[in-house]
Amino acid sequence: DFGYPQIAKTELLKPFIFNAPISTGNQNSLINGIPQILRVSRTTPSRMANKTILNNSGKSELYLDILENITMTFSSNGSTVRSEIEGRMKIKSFLKGNPLIKLGLNEDLTVGGNSRHVSRGTVLDHCNFHDCVDLSQWESSRSLMFFPPEGEIDIMKYRIGSGFEPPFRIFPYIDILALGQVDVVIKIRADLTSFGNNVVAKCPVPKSTVSASCELESGSVGQSTEYKSSEGTVYWTIKRFPGNSEMFCRIKLNLSEDAPKDFKKEIGPISLKFEIPMHVCSNLQVRHLKIAERNREYVPLRWVRCITKSESYVCRIGS
């Protein structure tokens, strides 16, 4: 091997990495015992790359996750300034025997503006696939075929730059009541049919703020607000945000007498963090997830999960 590592795959090295120290005796016994500890040959067969991982439960299972991170920038009137989705499809296999998997996506899927497909369908600006994927049926039926390697892999990665509906829209309002008294009203609208979890809106306030208090709608449940003076920021937390609904928060600011005239420039931008289970903004759909059957007794379990998270979700104020 001339000093070059022969085994570099993470999945093969994991069983030999321990958190607790292991006593190996003297130095000579350590050197002589290396082959027994590793228990691998000098050259690993190529078929090891497709060996499935161990499952303590003994069940034959396949997990498919569609994960999307969304980036949005809005102007103060709610119009979109920037939009982007970074998505990936992750496979985790506990299947016995490493059978062939056939994954079918929505047939109206278009990549890179290919005019052959319906223009109103899902449009991906760019996508790439894992090396194990067979693309022979991709152009004809939007199907991927592969033998799932050991452990977790990203079977597909994709990016969308526009043409999708944002799940939340933010509308800020600033009302100057009197000298040193300012109200900032934040309205958030959920344009989705499901719901958002752990939604947190963050609004920076002027440095000249002496005190800040928040008012929520009457009957609000699962909501809380907090003003952190050390950060100069107001946090509005919503544990569960139902789809097709709106929520309001009014922030009452008391400014010092030496507040600058352009203090409005120090308010915002408002940022939003959230997580939406079983929802993807790209409209990417799984038509089928088929596993090659060997006999009637072989009944593997298949799980599909979708989730959207905010990467950078910002609304400017005064723009």
Tab-separated table of C-alpha atoms in Angstrom:
chain	number	residue	atom	x	y	z
A	1	ASP	CA	0.000	0.000	0.000
A	2	PHE	CA	3.116	2.297	0.118
A	3	GLY	CA	1.750	4.288	3.067
A	4	TYR	CA	-1.570	5.195	1.429
A	5	PRO	CA	-4.769	4.514	3.416
A	6	GLN	CA	-6.699	1.594	1.959
A	7	ILE	CA	-9.882	2.154	3.970
A	8	ALA	CA	-11.334	5.689	4.032
A	9	LYS	CA	-15.106	5.142	3.976
A	10	THR	CA	-16.777	6.629	7.052
A	11	GLU	CA	-19.204	3.714	7.351
A	12	LEU	CA	-16.343	1.187	7.581
A	13	LEU	CA	-14.375	3.202	10.147
A	14	LYS	CA	-17.280	3.942	12.519
A	15	PRO	CA	-17.143	0.552	14.342
A	16	PHE	CA	-13.523	1.219	15.338
A	17	ILE	CA	-14.028	4.702	16.825
A	18	PHE	CA	-14.813	4.690	20.552
A	19	ASN	CA	-15.608	7.422	23.076
A	20	ALA	CA	-14.085	5.523	25.998
A	21	PRO	CA	-10.371	4.568	26.084
A	22	ILE	CA	-9.511	0.888	25.629
A	23	SER	CA	-6.581	-0.630	27.449
A	24	THR	CA	-4.194	-2.297	24.996
A	25	GLY	CA	-1.364	-3.287	27.302
A	26	ASN	CA	2.213	-2.578	26.247
A	27	GLN	CA	3.239	-1.041	22.953
A	28	ASN	CA	4.274	-4.320	21.335
A	29	SER	CA	0.885	-5.904	21.999
A	30	LEU	CA	-0.789	-2.871	20.444
A	31	ILE	CA	1.221	-3.188	17.241
A	32	ASN	CA	0.763	-6.944	17.030
A	33	GLY	CA	-2.950	-6.668	17.767
A	34	ILE	CA	-3.885	-4.176	15.068
A	35	PRO	CA	-4.945	-6.817	12.508
A	36	GLN	CA	-7.132	-8.531	15.101
A	37	ILE	CA	-8.778	-5.244	16.112
A	38	LEU	CA	-9.603	-4.179	12.568
A	39	ARG	CA	-10.451	-7.664	11.296
A	40	VAL	CA	-10.402	-6.413	7.713
A	41	SER	CA	-8.309	-7.495	4.783
A	42	ARG	CA	-5.708	-5.253	3.204
A	43	THR	CA	-7.974	-4.751	0.204
A	44	THR	CA	-11.718	-4.216	0.722
A	45	PRO	CA	-14.017	-5.676	-1.967
A	46	SER	CA	-15.945	-3.077	-3.974
A	47	ARG	CA	-19.260	-4.741	-3.038
A	48	MET	CA	-18.775	-3.502	0.551
A	49	ALA	CA	-19.817	-0.024	-0.596
A	50	ASN	CA	-23.356	-1.316	-1.163
A	51	LYS	CA	-23.681	-3.323	2.047
A	52	THR	CA	-26.660	-2.246	4.180
A	53	ILE	CA	-26.199	-1.014	7.723
A	54	LEU	CA	-27.184	-3.089	10.743
A	55	ASN	CA	-30.597	-2.602	12.296
A	56	ASN	CA	-30.975	-3.692	15.914
A	57	SER	CA	-34.748	-4.001	15.599
A	58	GLY	CA	-34.369	-6.584	12.875
A	59	LYS	CA	-36.941	-4.868	10.644
A	60	SER	CA	-36.361	-4.225	6.968
A	61	GLU	CA	-37.016	-0.479	6.573
A	62	LEU	CA	-36.332	2.332	4.136
A	63	TYR	CA	-36.491	6.032	5.056
A	64	LEU	CA	-36.794	8.877	2.544
A	65	ASP	CA	-36.554	12.489	3.733
A	66	ILE	CA	-37.216	15.518	1.535
A	67	LEU	CA	-35.526	18.459	3.259
A	68	GLU	CA	-35.790	22.049	2.022
A	69	ASN	CA	-34.096	25.164	3.373
A	70	ILE	CA	-35.784	28.340	2.175
A	71	THR	CA	-34.246	31.805	1.842
A	72	MET	CA	-36.536	34.817	1.412
A	73	THR	CA	-36.141	38.596	1.492
A	74	PHE	CA	-39.221	40.841	1.494
A	75	SER	CA	-39.637	44.582	1.170
A	76	SER	CA	-41.721	46.483	3.725
A	77	ASN	CA	-44.876	46.152	1.581
A	78	GLY	CA	-44.585	42.353	1.479
A	79	SER	CA	-43.272	41.975	-2.080
A	80	THR	CA	-40.504	39.458	-2.741
A	81	VAL	CA	-36.980	40.778	-3.255
A	82	ARG	CA	-35.107	37.454	-3.204
A	83	SER	CA	-36.186	33.821	-3.051
A	84	GLU	CA	-34.296	30.533	-3.100
A	85	ILE	CA	-34.742	26.910	-2.051
A	86	GLU	CA	-31.894	24.508	-1.356
A	87	GLY	CA	-33.302	20.996	-1.209
A	88	ARG	CA	-32.099	17.438	-0.886
A	89	MET	CA	-33.567	13.963	-0.796
A	90	LYS	CA	-31.941	11.770	1.829
A	91	ILE	CA	-32.122	7.961	1.881
A	92	LYS	CA	-31.408	5.804	4.912
A	93	SER	CA	-31.616	2.088	4.282
A	94	PHE	CA	-32.132	-0.773	6.716
A	95	LEU	CA	-33.133	-3.166	3.935
A	96	LYS	CA	-32.014	-6.777	3.952
A	97	GLY	CA	-30.240	-8.053	0.893
A	98	ASN	CA	-29.715	-4.636	-0.708
A	99	PRO	CA	-32.626	-4.790	-3.210
A	100	LEU	CA	-33.188	-2.441	-6.140
A	101	ILE	CA	-35.102	0.752	-5.304
A	102	LYS	CA	-37.202	2.664	-7.813
A	103	LEU	CA	-38.147	6.222	-6.829
A	104	GLY	CA	-40.658	8.082	-8.985
A	105	LEU	CA	-41.123	11.859	-8.795
A	106	ASN	CA	-43.885	14.032	-10.274
A	107	GLU	CA	-43.936	13.712	-14.054
A	108	ASP	CA	-44.383	17.467	-14.636
A	109	LEU	CA	-40.960	18.084	-13.111
A	110	THR	CA	-38.743	20.362	-15.225
A	111	VAL	CA	-35.007	20.828	-14.793
A	112	GLY	CA	-33.240	23.848	-16.211
A	113	GLY	CA	-36.211	25.072	-18.238
A	114	ASN	CA	-36.605	21.979	-20.423
A	115	SER	CA	-39.580	22.875	-22.622
A	116	ARG	CA	-40.535	19.239	-23.159
A	117	HIS	CA	-42.326	19.188	-19.817
A	118	VAL	CA	-45.352	21.168	-18.686
A	119	SER	CA	-44.278	24.710	-17.863
A	120	ARG	CA	-46.706	24.995	-14.950
A	121	GLY	CA	-45.205	22.029	-13.096
A	122	THR	CA	-42.351	21.961	-10.620
A	123	VAL	CA	-39.272	23.678	-12.047
A	124	LEU	CA	-35.797	23.018	-10.653
A	125	ASP	CA	-33.013	25.364	-11.668
A	126	HIS	CA	-30.369	22.744	-10.985
A	127	CYS	CA	-30.090	19.224	-9.583
A	128	ASN	CA	-27.462	16.512	-9.172
A	129	PHE	CA	-27.573	12.883	-8.115
A	130	HIS	CA	-25.567	10.395	-6.095
A	131	ASP	CA	-23.144	8.199	-8.034
A	132	CYS	CA	-25.224	5.090	-7.321
A	133	VAL	CA	-28.283	6.420	-9.204
A	134	ASP	CA	-29.267	4.930	-12.568
A	135	LEU	CA	-30.725	7.756	-14.697
A	136	SER	CA	-31.816	5.626	-17.653
A	137	GLN	CA	-35.515	6.342	-16.908
A	138	TRP	CA	-35.126	9.885	-15.655
A	139	GLU	CA	-35.946	11.707	-18.888
A	140	SER	CA	-38.849	9.437	-19.854
A	141	SER	CA	-40.654	8.960	-16.521
A	142	ARG	CA	-38.781	11.015	-13.887
A	143	SER	CA	-37.766	7.801	-12.126
A	144	LEU	CA	-34.541	7.040	-10.267
A	145	MET	CA	-33.227	3.510	-9.778
A	146	PHE	CA	-30.472	2.599	-7.350
A	147	PHE	CA	-29.102	0.050	-4.932
A	148	PRO	CA	-28.950	2.032	-1.661
A	149	PRO	CA	-25.438	2.133	-0.192
A	150	GLU	CA	-24.767	1.660	3.488
A	151	GLY	CA	-25.858	4.444	5.846
A	152	GLU	CA	-27.360	7.828	4.943
A	153	ILE	CA	-26.800	9.405	1.552
A	154	ASP	CA	-28.166	12.374	-0.363
A	155	ILE	CA	-29.714	10.653	-3.349
A	156	MET	CA	-30.540	14.022	-4.970
A	157	LYS	CA	-29.767	17.703	-4.389
A	158	TYR	CA	-31.558	20.570	-6.092
A	159	ARG	CA	-31.952	24.353	-6.135
A	160	ILE	CA	-34.873	26.637	-7.043
A	161	GLY	CA	-34.413	30.377	-7.506
A	162	SER	CA	-37.989	31.571	-8.074
A	163	GLY	CA	-41.501	30.538	-9.031
A	164	PHE	CA	-42.708	29.232	-5.672
A	165	GLU	CA	-45.032	30.603	-3.016
A	166	PRO	CA	-43.420	31.569	0.317
A	167	PRO	CA	-45.072	29.884	3.315
A	168	PHE	CA	-45.120	33.077	5.413
A	169	ARG	CA	-45.365	36.756	4.565
A	170	ILE	CA	-44.362	39.548	6.946
A	171	PHE	CA	-45.958	42.992	6.999
A	172	PRO	CA	-44.388	45.600	9.352
A	173	TYR	CA	-45.953	48.953	10.288
A	174	ILE	CA	-44.396	51.826	12.232
A	175	ASP	CA	-46.609	54.356	14.010
A	176	ILE	CA	-45.086	57.410	15.752
A	177	LEU	CA	-47.526	58.295	18.549
A	178	ALA	CA	-45.673	61.132	20.256
A	179	LEU	CA	-42.176	62.331	20.981
A	180	GLY	CA	-40.239	59.265	22.144
A	181	GLN	CA	-43.203	56.888	21.741
A	182	VAL	CA	-43.290	54.510	18.792
A	183	ASP	CA	-45.421	51.490	17.979
A	184	VAL	CA	-44.129	48.720	15.724
A	185	VAL	CA	-46.864	46.389	14.485
A	186	ILE	CA	-45.850	43.061	12.942
A	187	LYS	CA	-48.381	41.042	10.966
A	188	ILE	CA	-47.464	37.533	9.814
A	189	ARG	CA	-49.640	35.669	7.334
A	190	ALA	CA	-49.369	31.909	6.793
A	191	ASP	CA	-50.048	31.022	3.147
A	192	LEU	CA	-50.026	27.258	3.577
A	193	THR	CA	-52.531	24.500	4.235
A	194	SER	CA	-50.578	22.781	7.012
A	195	PHE	CA	-48.956	24.531	9.983
A	196	GLY	CA	-45.654	25.917	11.174
A	197	ASN	CA	-43.850	24.828	14.331
A	198	ASN	CA	-41.616	26.891	16.625
A	199	VAL	CA	-42.037	30.120	14.689
A	200	VAL	CA	-39.807	32.876	16.102
A	201	ALA	CA	-39.882	36.475	14.844
A	202	LYS	CA	-36.939	38.674	15.808
A	203	CYS	CA	-37.088	42.464	15.575
A	204	PRO	CA	-34.112	44.697	16.482
A	205	VAL	CA	-35.070	48.047	18.062
A	206	PRO	CA	-33.228	51.411	18.178
A	207	LYS	CA	-30.235	51.791	20.483
A	208	SER	CA	-32.006	54.687	22.194
A	209	THR	CA	-34.821	52.388	23.428
A	210	VAL	CA	-35.440	52.853	27.162
A	211	SER	CA	-38.165	50.246	27.491
A	212	ALA	CA	-40.245	47.966	25.288
A	213	SER	CA	-43.502	46.115	25.883
A	214	CYS	CA	-45.537	43.836	23.641
A	215	GLU	CA	-49.237	43.264	23.093
A	216	LEU	CA	-50.727	40.189	21.451
A	217	GLU	CA	-54.221	39.542	20.176
A	218	SER	CA	-56.785	38.702	22.811
A	219	GLY	CA	-57.169	34.970	23.319
A	220	SER	CA	-53.714	34.202	21.970
A	221	VAL	CA	-52.582	30.681	22.897
A	222	GLY	CA	-49.070	29.282	22.630
A	223	GLN	CA	-47.475	32.690	22.050
A	224	SER	CA	-44.924	34.625	24.078
A	225	THR	CA	-42.809	37.770	23.722
A	226	GLU	CA	-39.535	38.852	25.271
A	227	TYR	CA	-37.457	42.017	25.097
A	228	LYS	CA	-33.736	41.432	25.589
A	229	SER	CA	-32.229	44.824	26.343
A	230	SER	CA	-28.691	43.450	26.185
A	231	GLU	CA	-29.288	42.507	22.539
A	232	GLY	CA	-31.647	45.379	21.714
A	233	THR	CA	-34.071	42.842	20.235
A	234	VAL	CA	-37.700	41.773	20.702
A	235	TYR	CA	-38.545	38.084	20.257
A	236	TRP	CA	-42.037	36.850	19.391
A	237	THR	CA	-42.463	33.072	19.691
A	238	ILE	CA	-45.383	31.077	18.279
A	239	LYS	CA	-45.349	27.364	19.097
A	240	ARG	CA	-47.854	26.407	16.393
A	241	PHE	CA	-48.913	28.654	13.514
A	242	PRO	CA	-51.993	27.302	11.680
A	243	GLY	CA	-52.129	27.642	7.923
A	244	ASN	CA	-54.351	30.231	6.178
A	245	SER	CA	-54.307	32.505	9.229
A	246	GLU	CA	-52.802	35.803	10.405
A	247	MET	CA	-51.243	36.858	13.694
A	248	PHE	CA	-50.338	40.295	15.072
A	249	CYS	CA	-47.892	41.647	17.611
A	250	ARG	CA	-47.654	45.282	18.705
A	251	ILE	CA	-44.328	46.468	20.142
A	252	LYS	CA	-44.518	49.688	22.207
A	253	LEU	CA	-41.178	51.490	22.351
A	254	ASN	CA	-40.174	54.319	24.670
A	255	LEU	CA	-37.130	56.166	23.360
A	256	SER	CA	-34.741	58.443	25.206
A	257	GLU	CA	-34.825	62.210	24.688
A	258	ASP	CA	-31.577	62.151	22.709
A	259	ALA	CA	-32.935	59.649	20.174
A	260	PRO	CA	-31.746	60.484	16.645
A	261	LYS	CA	-34.274	61.734	14.112
A	262	ASP	CA	-33.569	58.796	11.811
A	263	PHE	CA	-34.210	56.183	14.525
A	264	LYS	CA	-36.556	54.327	12.132
A	265	LYS	CA	-33.489	53.091	10.277
A	266	GLU	CA	-32.472	51.188	13.411
A	267	ILE	CA	-35.735	49.212	13.537
A	268	GLY	CA	-35.470	45.814	11.915
A	269	PRO	CA	-34.995	44.034	9.682
A	270	ILE	CA	-37.448	41.445	10.975
A	271	SER	CA	-36.244	37.865	10.667
A	272	LEU	CA	-38.276	34.682	10.948
A	273	LYS	CA	-37.304	31.146	11.933
A	274	PHE	CA	-39.678	28.233	11.528
A	275	GLU	CA	-40.134	24.579	10.710
A	276	ILE	CA	-42.994	23.165	8.608
A	277	PRO	CA	-43.540	19.393	8.822
A	278	MET	CA	-44.947	17.444	5.862
A	279	HIS	CA	-44.633	20.419	3.522
A	280	VAL	CA	-42.264	21.400	0.718
A	281	CYS	CA	-42.444	24.754	-1.065
A	282	SER	CA	-41.071	23.317	-4.320
A	283	ASN	CA	-44.142	21.065	-4.821
A	284	LEU	CA	-41.759	18.164	-5.376
A	285	GLN	CA	-43.753	14.962	-4.951
A	286	VAL	CA	-42.964	11.271	-4.561
A	287	ARG	CA	-45.242	9.268	-6.891
A	288	HIS	CA	-43.941	5.936	-5.724
A	289	LEU	CA	-41.152	4.315	-3.740
A	290	LYS	CA	-40.864	0.728	-4.938
A	291	ILE	CA	-38.640	-2.005	-3.566
A	292	ALA	CA	-37.850	-5.036	-5.707
A	293	GLU	CA	-39.708	-7.974	-4.130
A	294	ARG	CA	-37.962	-11.297	-3.853
A	295	ASN	CA	-40.762	-13.328	-2.270
A	296	ARG	CA	-44.109	-12.807	-0.602
A	297	GLU	CA	-42.616	-13.006	2.892
A	298	TYR	CA	-40.352	-10.027	2.209
A	299	VAL	CA	-42.489	-7.028	3.258
A	300	PRO	CA	-40.216	-4.011	3.932
A	301	LEU	CA	-41.490	-0.841	5.550
A	302	ARG	CA	-41.205	2.464	3.675
A	303	TRP	CA	-41.304	5.887	5.319
A	304	VAL	CA	-41.468	9.258	3.535
A	305	ARG	CA	-41.092	12.529	5.412
A	306	CYS	CA	-41.098	16.135	4.147
A	307	ILE	CA	-39.913	19.159	6.098
A	308	THR	CA	-39.202	22.814	5.290
A	309	LYS	CA	-36.951	25.027	7.409
A	310	SER	CA	-36.019	28.683	7.205
A	311	GLU	CA	-32.437	29.425	6.233
A	312	SER	CA	-32.622	33.225	6.007
A	313	TYR	CA	-36.124	34.711	6.135
A	314	VAL	CA	-35.990	38.492	6.359
A	315	CYS	CA	-38.348	41.430	5.897
A	316	ARG	CA	-36.865	44.888	5.469
A	317	ILE	CA	-38.446	47.947	7.069
A	318	GLY	CA	-38.686	51.249	5.236
A	319	SER	CA	-37.577	49.736	1.908
